[in-house]
Coordinates of C-alpha atoms and ligand atoms in Angstrom, one line a residue:
M1 CA 53.3 18.7 -25.9
D2 CA 51.7 17.6 -22.1
R3 CA 54.4 19.8 -20.3
E4 CA 53.2 22.8 -22.5
R5 CA 49.7 22.5 -20.6
S6 CA 49.3 26.4 -19.4
I7 CA 45.3 26.4 -18.2
A8 CA 44.4 23.4 -15.6
Y9 CA 40.7 23.9 -15.1
F10 CA 39.4 21.7 -11.7
S11 CA 36.0 21.1 -11.1
M12 CA 34.5 18.0 -8.4
E13 CA 32.6 16.9 -11.4
I14 CA 33.1 16.5 -14.9
G15 CA 30.8 14.8 -17.2
L16 CA 32.5 13.7 -20.5
E17 CA 30.2 10.9 -21.7
T18 CA 26.7 8.8 -20.1
G19 CA 28.4 6.2 -19.3
M20 CA 30.4 7.6 -17.0
P21 CA 28.6 8.7 -13.9
T22 CA 31.2 11.8 -12.8
Y23 CA 28.8 14.6 -13.0
A24 CA 25.5 15.1 -11.6
G25 CA 24.2 18.0 -12.8
G26 CA 24.5 21.6 -14.9
L27 CA 27.6 22.4 -13.4
G28 CA 29.2 19.1 -14.9
V29 CA 28.3 18.8 -17.6
L30 CA 29.8 22.9 -17.8
A31 CA 32.8 21.6 -17.5
G32 CA 32.6 18.9 -20.1
D33 CA 31.1 21.0 -22.4
T34 CA 34.4 23.8 -21.4
V35 CA 37.0 21.5 -21.5
R36 CA 35.3 20.4 -25.0
S37 CA 35.1 23.7 -26.7
A38 CA 39.0 24.4 -25.2
A39 CA 39.7 21.2 -27.4
D40 CA 38.3 22.8 -30.6
L41 CA 39.5 25.7 -30.1
K42 CA 43.2 24.5 -29.2
V43 CA 43.9 26.3 -25.8
P44 CA 46.6 24.2 -24.3
M45 CA 44.4 23.2 -20.8
A46 CA 44.4 20.0 -18.4
A47 CA 41.8 19.3 -16.6
V48 CA 41.9 17.7 -12.9
T49 CA 38.6 16.1 -10.9
L50 CA 37.7 13.3 -8.8
L51 CA 37.3 9.7 -10.1
H52 CA 34.0 8.8 -8.4
R53 CA 34.2 5.1 -8.7
K54 CA 30.4 4.8 -7.0
G55 CA 29.2 7.2 -9.2
Y56 CA 26.9 9.6 -8.1
F57 CA 23.7 7.7 -7.8
Y58 CA 21.5 5.1 -10.5
Q59 CA 17.5 6.5 -9.9
K60 CA 14.7 4.1 -10.0
I61 CA 11.6 5.9 -9.1
D62 CA 8.6 3.8 -8.0
P63 CA 4.8 3.9 -8.7
N64 CA 4.1 6.0 -6.2
G65 CA 6.6 8.3 -6.9
V66 CA 10.0 7.7 -4.8
Q67 CA 13.2 8.1 -5.5
K68 CA 15.5 4.9 -4.3
E69 CA 18.5 5.9 -5.0
E70 CA 21.7 3.2 -5.7
P71 CA 25.3 3.0 -6.3
E72 CA 26.6 3.5 -9.6
E73 CA 28.9 0.9 -10.9
W74 CA 30.7 1.3 -13.5
V75 CA 34.2 -0.2 -14.9
V76 CA 36.7 2.9 -15.4
E77 CA 38.9 0.9 -17.3
D78 CA 36.7 0.8 -20.1
F79 CA 36.9 4.5 -20.1
L80 CA 40.2 5.6 -18.5
H81 CA 43.9 4.9 -18.8
E82 CA 46.0 5.0 -15.6
T83 CA 48.8 7.3 -15.7
K84 CA 51.9 6.3 -13.8
A85 CA 51.5 9.6 -12.0
R86 CA 51.2 9.1 -8.7
A87 CA 51.2 11.9 -5.7
S88 CA 50.1 11.8 -2.4
V89 CA 48.4 14.8 0.5
N90 CA 47.9 15.0 3.9
I91 CA 45.2 13.7 5.6
E92 CA 44.5 13.9 9.6
G93 CA 48.3 13.1 10.2
R94 CA 48.3 10.0 7.8
T95 CA 49.7 9.9 3.8
V96 CA 46.5 9.5 1.1
Q97 CA 48.8 8.1 -2.3
L98 CA 46.3 9.0 -5.0
R99 CA 47.3 7.9 -8.8
A100 CA 45.5 9.6 -12.1
W101 CA 43.3 8.1 -14.3
R102 CA 43.4 9.9 -17.9
Y103 CA 40.7 11.1 -19.8
D104 CA 41.7 12.8 -23.7
V105 CA 38.2 14.4 -24.8
V106 CA 40.1 15.0 -28.7
G107 CA 38.6 18.4 -30.5
M108 CA 37.4 19.4 -33.9
S109 CA 40.9 19.3 -35.5
G110 CA 42.6 16.5 -33.4
F111 CA 43.8 18.6 -30.5
K112 CA 43.6 17.3 -27.5
V113 CA 43.0 17.9 -23.7
P114 CA 43.4 15.5 -21.2
V115 CA 41.2 15.3 -18.2
Y116 CA 43.0 13.3 -15.3
F117 CA 40.8 11.4 -12.6
L118 CA 42.3 11.4 -9.0
D119 CA 42.3 8.5 -7.1
A120 CA 42.3 7.6 -3.7
D121 CA 41.8 3.8 -4.0
L122 CA 45.1 2.6 -4.0
P123 CA 46.0 -0.6 -1.7
E124 CA 48.6 1.6 0.1
N125 CA 45.5 3.7 1.9
T126 CA 44.2 2.7 4.9
E127 CA 40.0 1.1 3.9
A128 CA 38.5 4.1 4.9
D129 CA 40.4 6.7 3.2
R130 CA 40.3 4.8 0.4
T131 CA 36.2 5.9 -0.2
F132 CA 37.5 9.3 -0.5
T133 CA 37.1 9.6 -4.1
H134 CA 34.1 7.3 -4.5
F135 CA 31.1 9.2 -4.2
L136 CA 30.4 12.4 -5.8
Y137 CA 28.4 14.5 -3.1
G138 CA 28.2 11.7 -0.9
G139 CA 29.0 11.2 3.1
D140 CA 29.3 14.3 5.5
L141 CA 31.2 17.5 6.3
R142 CA 34.3 15.8 6.9
Y143 CA 34.3 13.5 3.7
R144 CA 33.5 16.8 1.8
I145 CA 36.1 17.8 3.1
C146 CA 38.9 15.6 2.2
Q147 CA 37.3 15.4 -1.3
E148 CA 38.1 19.2 -1.3
V149 CA 41.8 18.4 0.0
I150 CA 42.2 15.7 -2.8
L151 CA 40.8 17.8 -5.3
G152 CA 42.6 20.7 -4.8
I153 CA 46.0 19.9 -2.5
G154 CA 45.8 16.6 -4.6
G155 CA 45.2 18.1 -8.0
V156 CA 48.3 20.6 -7.8
K157 CA 50.4 18.1 -6.6
M158 CA 49.3 15.4 -9.3
L159 CA 50.3 17.6 -11.8
R160 CA 53.5 18.1 -11.5
S161 CA 54.3 14.6 -11.3
L162 CA 52.8 14.5 -14.1
G163 CA 55.3 17.6 -15.4
H164 CA 52.8 20.4 -15.9
H165 CA 54.9 22.9 -14.2
N166 CA 54.4 25.4 -17.0
I167 CA 51.0 26.6 -15.6
K168 CA 50.2 30.3 -16.1
R169 CA 46.4 29.9 -15.2
F170 CA 44.2 28.1 -12.8
H171 CA 40.9 27.9 -12.9
M172 CA 38.4 27.0 -10.0
N173 CA 34.7 26.0 -11.4
E174 CA 33.9 26.2 -8.4
G175 CA 34.5 26.6 -4.6
H176 CA 35.2 23.4 -4.3
A177 CA 38.9 23.0 -5.3
A178 CA 39.9 26.6 -3.7
F179 CA 42.8 24.5 -1.5
L180 CA 44.5 24.5 -4.5
T181 CA 45.6 28.1 -3.6
V182 CA 46.8 26.7 -0.3
E183 CA 49.3 24.3 -2.6
L184 CA 50.5 27.0 -4.9
L185 CA 51.4 29.0 -1.2
E186 CA 52.9 25.7 -0.1
E187 CA 54.7 25.3 -3.6
H188 CA 56.0 29.7 -2.9
L189 CA 57.2 28.2 1.0
R190 CA 59.2 25.5 -0.4
R191 CA 60.5 27.7 -3.7
D192 CA 63.2 29.4 -1.1
P193 CA 63.1 29.1 2.0
K194 CA 63.5 33.1 3.1
N195 CA 59.8 33.0 1.4
T196 CA 57.2 33.4 3.5
I197 CA 53.6 34.0 3.5
D198 CA 53.1 37.6 3.5
A199 CA 51.1 40.1 0.8
H200 CA 53.5 39.9 -2.1
A201 CA 52.2 35.5 -1.5
I202 CA 49.2 36.4 -1.8
E203 CA 49.6 38.3 -4.9
E204 CA 52.2 36.0 -6.3
V205 CA 49.3 33.0 -6.5
R206 CA 46.3 35.6 -7.6
K207 CA 48.5 35.9 -10.3
H208 CA 47.5 32.6 -11.3
C209 CA 44.2 32.2 -9.9
V210 CA 41.2 32.4 -11.9
F211 CA 37.7 31.6 -10.2
T212 CA 33.9 30.8 -11.3
T213 CA 31.5 30.7 -9.0
H214 CA 28.1 29.3 -9.7
T215 CA 25.9 29.9 -6.3
P216 CA 23.9 32.8 -6.0
V217 CA 22.8 31.8 -2.1
P218 CA 25.3 32.2 0.6
A219 CA 24.0 28.7 1.9
G220 CA 24.7 27.4 -1.0
H221 CA 28.6 28.1 -0.4
D222 CA 31.1 24.9 1.0
Q223 CA 32.0 26.1 5.0
F224 CA 34.1 24.1 7.1
P225 CA 34.5 25.2 10.6
M226 CA 38.3 26.0 11.2
S227 CA 38.4 23.1 14.1
L228 CA 37.3 20.7 11.3
V229 CA 40.1 22.1 8.6
E230 CA 43.1 22.0 11.2
K231 CA 42.1 18.2 12.0
V232 CA 42.2 17.3 8.2
L233 CA 45.1 19.4 7.3
G234 CA 47.1 19.9 10.2
R235 CA 49.3 22.9 11.1
Q236 CA 49.5 24.2 7.7
P237 CA 52.2 27.6 7.0
A238 CA 50.4 28.3 4.2
L239 CA 46.9 28.6 6.8
E240 CA 49.0 30.8 9.4
M241 CA 47.6 34.5 8.0
K242 CA 44.4 33.6 9.7
E243 CA 42.5 36.6 8.2
V244 CA 42.6 35.5 4.8
F245 CA 41.0 32.2 5.2
Y246 CA 39.0 32.3 8.0
S247 CA 36.4 34.4 9.3
D248 CA 34.4 33.7 12.3
H249 CA 36.6 30.6 12.8
T250 CA 34.8 29.4 9.8
L251 CA 36.9 28.4 6.3
N252 CA 34.2 29.9 3.2
M253 CA 35.9 28.0 -0.2
T254 CA 34.0 30.7 -2.3
N255 CA 35.7 33.6 -0.1
L256 CA 39.1 31.4 -0.3
A257 CA 38.8 32.0 -3.7
L258 CA 37.8 35.0 -3.9
N259 CA 40.6 36.2 -2.4
L260 CA 43.5 34.4 -4.0
S261 CA 41.8 34.9 -7.2
H262 CA 43.4 38.4 -9.9
Y263 CA 39.7 37.3 -12.0
V264 CA 36.5 36.1 -11.0
N265 CA 32.8 35.9 -12.6
G266 CA 29.5 34.9 -12.1
V267 CA 28.1 32.9 -15.2
A268 CA 25.6 35.1 -16.4
K269 CA 25.1 38.8 -16.5
K270 CA 22.5 38.9 -14.0
H271 CA 24.5 36.1 -11.7
G272 CA 27.2 38.8 -12.1
E273 CA 25.0 41.5 -10.5
I274 CA 24.0 39.4 -8.0
S275 CA 27.6 37.7 -7.1
R276 CA 28.5 41.5 -6.8
E277 CA 25.9 42.3 -4.0
M278 CA 26.7 39.1 -1.9
F279 CA 30.7 40.0 -2.1
P280 CA 30.6 44.1 -2.4
A281 CA 34.4 43.7 -1.8
Y282 CA 35.7 42.0 -5.0
T283 CA 35.2 42.8 -8.5
I284 CA 33.4 40.0 -10.3
D285 CA 32.8 40.1 -13.9
S286 CA 30.5 37.8 -15.5
I287 CA 31.1 35.6 -18.3
T288 CA 27.6 33.9 -19.6
N289 CA 27.4 30.1 -19.8
G290 CA 26.9 28.0 -22.5
V291 CA 26.1 24.5 -24.4
H292 CA 28.9 22.7 -26.8
V293 CA 27.1 23.0 -30.0
A294 CA 28.1 19.8 -31.5
T295 CA 27.2 17.8 -28.5
W296 CA 24.2 18.7 -27.8
T297 CA 22.1 19.2 -31.6
S298 CA 20.4 16.4 -32.6
K299 CA 21.7 14.5 -35.5
P300 CA 18.8 15.3 -37.6
F301 CA 19.5 19.1 -36.9
Q302 CA 23.5 18.6 -37.1
E303 CA 22.2 17.2 -41.0
L304 CA 20.1 20.1 -41.7
F305 CA 23.1 22.7 -40.3
D306 CA 25.0 20.4 -42.7
R307 CA 23.2 21.7 -45.9
F308 CA 22.5 25.4 -44.8
I309 CA 25.5 26.5 -43.0
A310 CA 28.7 25.6 -44.1
G311 CA 30.8 25.3 -40.8
W312 CA 29.0 26.2 -38.8
R313 CA 30.8 23.2 -36.1
E314 CA 34.0 25.7 -36.8
D315 CA 32.4 28.5 -36.1
N316 CA 29.1 28.6 -34.3
F317 CA 28.2 32.1 -34.9
S318 CA 27.2 31.3 -38.0
L319 CA 24.2 30.0 -37.2
R320 CA 22.8 32.9 -37.1
Y321 CA 22.0 32.2 -40.5
A322 CA 19.8 29.7 -39.5
L323 CA 17.0 32.2 -40.3
G324 CA 17.0 31.3 -44.2
I325 CA 16.3 27.5 -43.7
P326 CA 13.2 26.2 -45.5
K327 CA 10.6 26.6 -42.7
A328 CA 9.5 22.9 -43.7
D329 CA 13.0 21.4 -43.4
V330 CA 13.2 22.5 -39.6
W331 CA 9.8 21.0 -39.2
K332 CA 11.1 17.9 -40.9
A333 CA 14.4 18.1 -38.7
H334 CA 12.3 18.2 -35.7
S335 CA 9.3 15.6 -36.7
E336 CA 12.2 13.3 -36.4
T337 CA 13.3 13.9 -33.1
K338 CA 10.5 13.9 -31.5
H339 CA 9.8 11.0 -33.0
E340 CA 12.5 9.2 -31.2
L341 CA 11.3 10.7 -28.4
M342 CA 8.4 9.5 -28.4
Q343 CA 9.2 5.9 -28.8
Y344 CA 11.2 6.0 -26.4
V345 CA 8.9 7.6 -23.5
N346 CA 6.5 5.1 -24.7
H347 CA 8.9 2.8 -24.4
E348 CA 9.7 3.5 -20.6
T349 CA 6.4 4.5 -19.0
N350 CA 3.8 3.7 -21.3
T351 CA 2.2 6.4 -21.8
G352 CA 1.1 6.5 -24.7
M353 CA 2.3 10.1 -26.2
D354 CA 1.7 11.3 -29.5
T355 CA 3.5 12.7 -31.7
D356 CA 1.1 15.4 -32.9
V357 CA 0.7 16.9 -29.5
L358 CA 2.3 20.1 -28.2
T359 CA 4.7 18.5 -25.5
L360 CA 6.7 20.4 -23.5
G361 CA 9.7 19.2 -21.6
F362 CA 11.4 19.6 -17.7
A363 CA 14.5 18.0 -17.3
R364 CA 16.6 18.9 -14.9
R365 CA 17.7 18.7 -10.6
A366 CA 14.6 18.3 -8.7
A367 CA 16.0 20.8 -6.5
A368 CA 13.0 22.6 -4.9
Y369 CA 14.1 26.3 -6.2
K370 CA 13.3 25.2 -10.0
R371 CA 10.1 24.5 -8.9
A372 CA 9.3 21.7 -11.0
D373 CA 5.2 21.4 -9.6
L374 CA 4.5 24.8 -10.8
L375 CA 2.6 24.0 -13.6
F376 CA 0.0 21.5 -11.2
H377 CA -0.3 25.0 -9.2
D378 CA -3.9 25.4 -10.3
I379 CA -4.9 22.0 -12.6
E380 CA -8.4 22.9 -13.1
R381 CA -7.0 25.8 -14.6
L382 CA -4.6 23.8 -16.7
Q383 CA -7.2 20.8 -17.3
K384 CA -9.4 23.6 -19.2
L385 CA -6.6 24.9 -21.9
A386 CA -5.6 21.4 -23.2
S387 CA -8.9 20.9 -24.8
K388 CA -9.4 17.5 -26.6
R389 CA -8.7 19.9 -29.9
T390 CA -5.8 21.1 -28.5
P391 CA -4.0 18.2 -26.1
I392 CA -0.8 18.6 -24.2
Q393 CA 1.6 16.6 -22.7
V394 CA 4.8 17.1 -20.9
I395 CA 8.2 15.0 -20.1
Y396 CA 9.9 15.3 -16.8
A397 CA 13.2 14.0 -15.9
G398 CA 15.5 14.9 -13.3
K399 CA 17.5 13.4 -10.2
A400 CA 16.7 14.6 -6.7
H401 CA 19.9 14.3 -4.2
P402 CA 19.9 11.7 -2.2
Q403 CA 19.5 13.9 1.0
D404 CA 17.2 16.4 -0.6
Q405 CA 13.8 15.5 1.1
A406 CA 12.2 18.6 -0.5
G407 CA 13.5 17.4 -4.2
K408 CA 12.1 14.3 -3.5
D409 CA 9.0 15.6 -2.3
L410 CA 8.8 17.3 -6.0
I411 CA 8.7 14.1 -7.7
R412 CA 5.8 12.3 -5.9
K413 CA 3.8 15.6 -6.8
I414 CA 4.5 15.3 -10.2
Y415 CA 3.5 11.7 -10.2
Q416 CA 0.3 13.0 -8.3
A417 CA -0.4 15.5 -10.9
G418 CA 0.1 12.9 -13.5
D419 CA -2.5 10.6 -11.8
A420 CA -5.3 13.5 -11.1
L421 CA -5.0 14.4 -15.1
K422 CA -5.3 11.2 -16.6
G423 CA -7.5 10.9 -19.6
N424 CA -6.9 14.9 -20.3
I425 CA -3.1 15.5 -20.2
K426 CA -0.5 12.8 -20.4
I427 CA 2.6 13.3 -18.2
A428 CA 5.7 10.7 -18.1
Y429 CA 8.3 11.1 -15.7
L430 CA 11.4 9.7 -17.2
Q431 CA 14.1 7.6 -14.6
N432 CA 17.7 8.3 -14.4
Y433 CA 18.3 12.0 -16.3
D434 CA 21.6 11.7 -17.8
M435 CA 23.3 13.2 -20.5
E436 CA 22.1 10.9 -23.0
L437 CA 18.6 11.5 -21.7
G438 CA 19.0 14.9 -21.6
R439 CA 19.8 15.1 -25.3
M440 CA 17.3 13.3 -26.5
I441 CA 14.5 15.3 -24.6
T442 CA 16.0 19.1 -25.4
A443 CA 16.2 18.1 -29.1
G444 CA 12.6 16.3 -28.9
V445 CA 9.5 18.2 -26.7
D446 CA 7.9 21.1 -29.2
L447 CA 8.6 24.1 -25.8
W448 CA 11.0 24.0 -23.5
L449 CA 9.5 24.6 -19.8
N450 CA 11.7 27.0 -16.7
T451 CA 10.4 27.6 -13.9
P452 CA 13.0 28.7 -11.2
E453 CA 12.4 31.2 -8.4
P454 CA 14.8 34.1 -9.0
P455 CA 17.3 34.8 -8.6
L456 CA 18.6 31.2 -7.6
E457 CA 18.7 30.1 -11.5
A458 CA 22.3 31.3 -11.7
S459 CA 22.8 30.9 -15.4
G460 CA 21.0 27.7 -16.6
T461 CA 22.0 25.4 -19.7
S462 CA 19.0 23.3 -20.8
G463 CA 17.5 25.9 -22.4
M464 CA 20.3 26.0 -24.4
K465 CA 20.4 22.9 -25.5
A466 CA 16.9 23.3 -26.9
A467 CA 17.4 26.1 -28.5
L468 CA 20.1 24.6 -30.8
N469 CA 17.7 22.0 -31.6
G470 CA 15.1 24.7 -32.8
V471 CA 13.0 24.2 -29.4
P472 CA 11.8 27.6 -27.6
S473 CA 11.6 28.5 -24.3
L474 CA 8.7 29.5 -22.5
S475 CA 11.0 30.5 -19.0
I476 CA 10.7 32.7 -15.7
L477 CA 12.8 35.7 -16.4
D478 CA 16.1 34.1 -14.7
G479 CA 20.2 33.4 -15.1
W480 CA 20.6 33.3 -19.1
W481 CA 16.8 34.1 -20.4
I482 CA 17.0 37.3 -19.4
E483 CA 19.5 37.9 -22.4
G484 CA 18.4 35.0 -24.8
H485 CA 14.4 36.0 -24.4
V486 CA 13.4 38.3 -27.0
E487 CA 9.2 38.1 -26.3
G488 CA 7.3 36.1 -29.2
V489 CA 10.4 35.7 -30.8
T490 CA 13.1 33.4 -29.2
G491 CA 10.0 32.3 -27.0
W492 CA 7.9 33.2 -24.1
A493 CA 8.5 35.0 -20.4
I494 CA 6.6 33.8 -17.7
G495 CA 5.9 36.7 -15.3
E496 CA 8.4 39.7 -15.2
T497 CA 11.8 40.4 -14.2
D498 CA 10.0 43.0 -11.5
D499 CA 8.0 40.5 -9.7
G500 CA 9.6 40.0 -6.8
E501 CA 12.6 37.5 -5.8
G502 CA 12.9 34.7 -3.6
K503 CA 10.3 35.0 -0.7
N504 CA 8.6 37.3 -2.1
R505 CA 8.4 35.6 -5.1
D506 CA 3.9 35.3 -5.9
R507 CA 3.9 32.1 -7.0
A508 CA 0.2 32.3 -7.6
K509 CA 1.0 34.7 -10.1
D510 CA 3.8 33.5 -11.8
A511 CA 1.7 30.5 -12.3
K512 CA -0.9 32.6 -14.1
S513 CA 1.3 33.8 -16.2
L514 CA 2.3 30.6 -17.3
Y515 CA -1.3 29.3 -17.7
D516 CA -2.1 33.0 -19.6
K517 CA 0.7 31.9 -22.2
L518 CA 0.2 28.7 -23.0
E519 CA -3.4 29.2 -23.5
K520 CA -3.2 32.6 -25.7
I521 CA 0.0 32.3 -27.3
V522 CA 1.5 29.3 -27.4
I523 CA -1.1 26.7 -27.8
P524 CA -2.6 28.4 -30.7
M525 CA 0.2 29.5 -32.5
F526 CA 1.3 25.7 -32.2
Y527 CA -2.1 24.4 -33.8
R528 CA -3.5 27.0 -35.6
H529 CA -0.5 29.2 -37.0
R530 CA 2.6 26.8 -37.2
D531 CA 4.2 28.2 -39.8
R532 CA 4.7 31.1 -37.1
F533 CA 5.4 28.8 -34.2
I534 CA 8.7 27.5 -37.0
G535 CA 9.6 31.3 -37.3
I536 CA 9.6 31.5 -33.6
M537 CA 12.3 28.3 -33.4
L538 CA 14.3 29.5 -36.5
H539 CA 15.0 32.4 -34.4
S540 CA 15.9 30.4 -31.1
I541 CA 18.8 28.9 -33.4
A542 CA 19.5 32.0 -34.6
L543 CA 19.6 34.1 -32.1
N544 CA 20.4 31.7 -29.0
G545 CA 22.3 29.0 -30.5
S546 CA 24.7 31.4 -32.0
F547 CA 25.8 32.9 -28.8
F548 CA 24.7 30.9 -25.9
N549 CA 27.3 28.1 -27.2
T550 CA 31.1 26.8 -25.2
Q551 CA 32.8 28.5 -28.3
R552 CA 32.1 31.9 -27.7
M553 CA 32.0 31.5 -23.9
M554 CA 35.7 29.9 -23.9
Q555 CA 36.8 33.0 -26.4
Q556 CA 35.9 35.1 -23.9
Y557 CA 38.0 33.1 -20.9
V558 CA 40.9 33.1 -23.0
L559 CA 40.2 36.9 -23.7
R560 CA 39.7 38.0 -20.4
A561 CA 40.7 35.6 -17.6
Y562 CA 43.4 33.2 -19.4
F563 CA 46.0 34.9 -21.4
H564 CA 44.9 38.8 -19.6
Ligands
PLP1 C1 22.1 20.3 -19.2 C2 22.0 19.2 -18.2 C3 21.6 19.7 -16.7 C4 21.0 21.3 -16.4 O1 20.5 21.5 -16.7 P1 19.7 22.7 -15.9 O2 18.9 24.0 -17.0 O3 20.8 24.3 -16.3 O4 19.4 22.6 -15.0 C5 21.9 18.7 -16.0 N1 21.5 17.6 -15.7 C6 21.8 17.0 -17.4 C7 22.3 15.8 -17.3 C8 21.9 17.9 -18.3 O5 22.5 17.4 -19.5

């Protein structure tokens, strides 16, 4: 059965369970949801990633808002089982042996998609080489390229060693895996001594490769100097066609993936446009991201859907019938999820959060472009709009990459704002954001706040999780929200689409729009027109939950990229 896998999905990070710290953020959570939906739909897929034995990191935040990172040890054997398969890659002239650990993602009807975790921590390898699969996004440029060699080249070799010889599509989830194309070229050379690396060889490989790009800025793409590539990989015959691999003596992993894929897509319509502008020489489609519905719907809403929408798990489109659910039942389910969140927040932070108070949520990686501090742009105005009769409270969570000073500063700023607003607006920052926390926060707040600087949020998925639980978004029009937003129906926009991008974006104007929407629309509706507010909740589920899911997304990959 395993030999019949025809789709191989490669991702540097995959989020499968909270206890497995094998993901850092949205890219990994998307990969996990993708595999879950593939299993539900019986897509014959096998996935490949790295083990990340020391995880990403465990986040602690001191009372001043300073983030501290600790290694995140986990017991691999508790989650994965070791396969007998072995493979090896050449790194800097040494042979690095790899093993694969297996995790089966089981779909709704029992179909399994195996996920293989590559592990270099074997006694045959040198002490230093054993660490290559330890830290997700840790180390320097050399460490990174070695990891990518293991993922791409080691991944293909491991699949072969596991008996997967009939793979028709190699799907690169972001450019990290693009070295897989080098191994496919090497296979082409090995297949027949007469074969060379020429246009025909490139075409052969392209037929089998699919690439999803996630990064809307050139600086976000992995690049390695040619000297480093040659030092790590040696003289690889496949790399001889320099014009395919290098420009300006640099190997750009995105360009490599673009050059060697027959199908390329961005992760939302807008992101597709941005990618086409960035890479005008290529045909780039878009398939908008989604989330795995059964994973991100809270228990109370699962029970609600079970009562009112038969077969919603099997057919996510049927969530459109949510409009028929009685409002009182929706509010009851929401109150349960909110109560659970409030208990957790109060237990963790002692902020005295109140279930009756309009609660805003903001949980995502603490990266500068997400502007977690936009809400505090004008503290006085914010204080004024939250009166005694119409209070608000805000729940934050998110990790900053250990080397991202700007991200860490953001966390400190939120702590400072919390102090400044004491007695007026309760602010809680939850430590160590992970999938479990994400599940609780997206389901338990009343309003999902999203403030990225356009066009940097390629898609964003946490607002989709919120929508499934009837939590509307108040969001900048970027990424998926351009598609999911119907003003006053599924939520509300902050600013306009033509308010400028990047450096030209007027932060003060965005902040003003945010305050206006809260003061004039959301707060009055929440407190005085609860019925209308619940109407918005129902439309979030019916219009957005039914569409922004990985079941619809996987079907699009199948039709456009996998079996085409
Ligand atoms: C959903 C999720 C993300 C991605 O959220 P964005 O809105 O895309 O930033 C990141 N981390 C965790 C733990 C998540 O659950």
